[in-house]
């Protein structure tokens, strides 16, 4: 079972791990972390994936859990490589904000980059397809309840930070 990094109430990395299937049983004051990465091209389109049937077939951005010993930024870099085959340097990842939930933190990252969709290598267990979408197209998915609920507030924060 995957071991997740544990953080304290101030988002300080602790020398502790929790099994992924036990993450919601963390005691008060201890948290696991997820990350979300939004990639925007120069046409102001976002790289959005449709998750596989095993992952509810919804539209979402790239994301994942921070495993033991990693930081949010390193996890963002790893998830882009694992899910889409995209190499991003740590310097390209712009930290946007952190959301705090009862048992988890969600770190939000942004990347401005041109990506050739033909060169993307999908992790088929997790991702069915990817496409570039405008803000309006994403807003339509949100209206139709086809965009992952947990990605909506982070998307709004990225939009606000970049006024696109």
CSV table of C-alpha atoms in Angstrom, one decimal:
chain,number,residue,atom,x,y,z
A,1,UNK,CA,0.0,0.0,0.0
A,2,UNK,CA,1.3,3.4,-1.0
A,3,UNK,CA,2.6,5.5,2.0
A,4,UNK,CA,1.6,9.1,2.1
A,5,UNK,CA,3.5,12.0,3.7
A,6,UNK,CA,2.0,13.4,6.9
A,7,UNK,CA,1.9,17.1,7.6
A,8,UNK,CA,1.0,19.1,10.8
A,9,UNK,CA,-1.6,21.9,11.1
A,10,UNK,CA,0.9,24.4,9.8
A,11,UNK,CA,1.7,22.3,6.7
A,12,UNK,CA,5.0,21.3,8.1
A,13,UNK,CA,6.3,18.0,6.8
A,14,UNK,CA,6.5,15.4,9.6
A,15,UNK,CA,8.7,12.4,9.8
A,16,UNK,CA,5.5,10.2,9.6
A,17,UNK,CA,3.7,8.3,6.9
A,18,UNK,CA,0.1,6.9,6.6
A,19,UNK,CA,-1.1,4.1,4.4
A,20,UNK,CA,-3.2,5.6,1.6
A,21,UNK,CA,-6.3,3.5,2.7
A,22,UNK,CA,-6.0,4.9,6.2
A,23,UNK,CA,-5.6,8.6,5.3
A,24,UNK,CA,-9.0,9.6,6.5
A,25,UNK,CA,-8.2,8.1,9.9
A,26,UNK,CA,-5.4,10.5,10.7
A,27,UNK,CA,-5.8,12.1,14.2
A,28,UNK,CA,-6.8,15.7,14.5
A,29,UNK,CA,-4.0,18.1,13.7
A,30,UNK,CA,-2.4,15.7,11.1
A,31,UNK,CA,-3.0,15.9,7.4
A,32,UNK,CA,-2.1,14.2,4.1
A,33,UNK,CA,-1.6,16.3,0.9
A,34,UNK,CA,-2.9,16.2,-2.7
A,35,UNK,CA,-1.6,18.4,-5.5
A,36,UNK,CA,-3.3,19.7,-8.6
A,37,UNK,CA,-1.4,21.1,-11.7
A,38,UNK,CA,-3.0,23.4,-14.3
A,39,UNK,CA,-1.1,23.8,-17.6
A,40,UNK,CA,-2.1,26.7,-19.8
A,41,UNK,CA,-0.8,27.3,-23.3
A,42,UNK,CA,-0.3,30.6,-25.1
A,43,UNK,CA,-3.8,30.5,-26.5
A,44,UNK,CA,-5.2,30.6,-22.9
A,45,UNK,CA,-6.3,27.0,-23.1
A,46,UNK,CA,-5.9,24.5,-20.2
A,47,UNK,CA,-4.7,20.9,-20.6
A,48,UNK,CA,-7.6,18.9,-19.3
A,49,UNK,CA,-7.9,15.2,-19.1
A,50,UNK,CA,-10.9,12.9,-19.1
A,51,UNK,CA,-10.3,10.3,-16.4
A,52,UNK,CA,-10.6,6.6,-17.2
A,53,UNK,CA,-13.8,4.7,-16.5
A,54,UNK,CA,-12.1,3.3,-13.3
A,55,UNK,CA,-11.8,6.9,-12.2
A,56,UNK,CA,-15.4,8.0,-12.8
A,57,UNK,CA,-14.9,9.3,-16.4
A,58,UNK,CA,-14.9,12.9,-15.4
A,59,UNK,CA,-12.9,15.9,-16.7
A,60,UNK,CA,-10.1,17.0,-14.4
A,61,UNK,CA,-6.6,18.4,-14.2
A,62,UNK,CA,-3.6,16.4,-13.3
A,63,UNK,CA,-3.3,15.6,-9.6
A,64,UNK,CA,-2.1,13.1,-7.0
A,65,UNK,CA,-1.2,12.3,-3.5
A,66,UNK,CA,2.1,13.4,-1.9
A,67,UNK,CA,4.0,10.2,-1.0
A,68,UNK,CA,6.3,9.8,2.0
A,69,UNK,CA,9.4,11.8,1.7
A,70,UNK,CA,8.2,14.1,-1.1
A,71,UNK,CA,6.9,17.7,-1.3
A,72,UNK,CA,4.0,19.0,-3.2
A,73,UNK,CA,6.1,20.5,-5.9
A,74,UNK,CA,8.1,17.2,-6.5
A,75,UNK,CA,4.8,15.3,-6.6
A,76,UNK,CA,3.4,17.7,-9.2
A,77,UNK,CA,6.5,17.0,-11.3
A,78,UNK,CA,6.1,13.3,-10.8
A,79,UNK,CA,2.4,13.2,-11.6
A,80,UNK,CA,2.8,15.0,-14.9
A,81,UNK,CA,5.4,12.5,-15.9
A,82,UNK,CA,3.4,9.4,-14.7
A,83,UNK,CA,0.0,10.4,-16.0
A,84,UNK,CA,0.9,12.2,-19.2
A,85,UNK,CA,4.6,11.6,-20.0
A,86,UNK,CA,5.3,15.4,-19.6
A,87,UNK,CA,8.7,16.5,-18.3
A,88,UNK,CA,8.5,19.7,-16.3
A,89,UNK,CA,11.3,21.3,-14.3
A,90,UNK,CA,10.6,22.3,-10.7
A,91,UNK,CA,11.3,25.9,-11.8
A,92,UNK,CA,8.4,25.8,-14.3
A,93,UNK,CA,5.9,24.9,-11.5
A,94,UNK,CA,4.4,28.1,-10.1
A,95,UNK,CA,2.8,27.7,-6.6
A,96,UNK,CA,-0.7,29.3,-6.6
A,97,UNK,CA,-2.3,28.5,-3.2
A,98,UNK,CA,-3.1,25.8,-0.6
A,99,UNK,CA,-6.6,24.8,0.3
A,100,UNK,CA,-7.1,23.2,3.8
A,101,UNK,CA,-9.7,20.5,4.3
A,102,UNK,CA,-10.5,18.6,7.5
A,103,UNK,CA,-7.9,15.9,6.8
A,104,UNK,CA,-6.0,17.2,3.8
A,105,UNK,CA,-4.1,20.0,2.2
A,106,UNK,CA,-4.5,20.7,-1.6
A,107,UNK,CA,-1.6,22.5,-3.1
A,108,UNK,CA,-2.3,24.1,-6.5
A,109,UNK,CA,0.3,24.6,-9.1
A,110,UNK,CA,0.3,26.4,-12.5
A,111,UNK,CA,2.5,25.9,-15.6
A,112,UNK,CA,2.6,28.0,-18.7
A,113,UNK,CA,3.8,25.7,-21.5
A,114,UNK,CA,3.1,24.6,-25.1
A,115,UNK,CA,2.6,20.9,-25.1
A,116,UNK,CA,2.2,18.8,-28.3
A,117,UNK,CA,-0.8,16.5,-27.7
A,118,UNK,CA,0.7,14.0,-30.1
A,119,UNK,CA,3.6,13.5,-27.8
A,120,UNK,CA,1.6,12.9,-24.6
A,121,UNK,CA,1.9,9.3,-23.2
A,122,UNK,CA,-1.3,8.5,-21.3
A,123,UNK,CA,-1.3,6.4,-18.2
A,124,UNK,CA,-4.3,4.5,-19.5
A,125,UNK,CA,-5.4,3.1,-16.1
A,126,UNK,CA,-6.0,6.8,-15.0
A,127,UNK,CA,-6.5,8.9,-18.2
A,128,UNK,CA,-8.7,8.2,-21.2
A,129,UNK,CA,-7.8,11.3,-23.2
A,130,UNK,CA,-6.5,14.9,-22.9
A,131,UNK,CA,-7.4,18.0,-24.8
A,132,UNK,CA,-6.9,21.8,-24.7
A,133,UNK,CA,-10.0,23.6,-23.4
A,134,UNK,CA,-10.8,27.3,-23.0
A,135,UNK,CA,-12.1,28.7,-19.7
A,136,UNK,CA,-15.6,28.8,-21.2
A,137,UNK,CA,-15.5,25.1,-22.2
A,138,UNK,CA,-14.4,24.3,-18.6
A,139,UNK,CA,-17.1,26.4,-17.1
A,140,UNK,CA,-19.6,24.5,-19.3
A,141,UNK,CA,-18.3,21.2,-17.9
A,142,UNK,CA,-18.7,22.6,-14.4
A,143,UNK,CA,-22.3,23.7,-15.2
A,144,UNK,CA,-23.0,20.2,-16.6
A,145,UNK,CA,-21.4,18.5,-13.5
A,146,UNK,CA,-18.8,16.8,-15.7
A,147,UNK,CA,-15.7,18.5,-14.1
A,148,UNK,CA,-14.3,16.9,-11.0
A,149,UNK,CA,-15.9,18.7,-8.1
A,150,UNK,CA,-12.6,19.0,-6.1
A,151,UNK,CA,-11.0,20.8,-9.1
A,152,UNK,CA,-13.5,23.6,-9.3
A,153,UNK,CA,-12.2,25.9,-6.5
A,154,UNK,CA,-8.6,25.3,-7.5
A,155,UNK,CA,-9.4,26.2,-11.1
A,156,UNK,CA,-11.1,29.4,-10.0
A,157,UNK,CA,-7.9,30.3,-8.0
A,158,UNK,CA,-5.7,29.7,-11.0
A,159,UNK,CA,-8.0,31.9,-13.2
A,160,UNK,CA,-7.9,34.7,-10.6
A,161,UNK,CA,-4.1,34.5,-10.2
A,162,UNK,CA,-3.6,34.7,-14.0
A,163,UNK,CA,-6.6,36.9,-15.0
A,164,UNK,CA,-6.9,34.9,-18.2
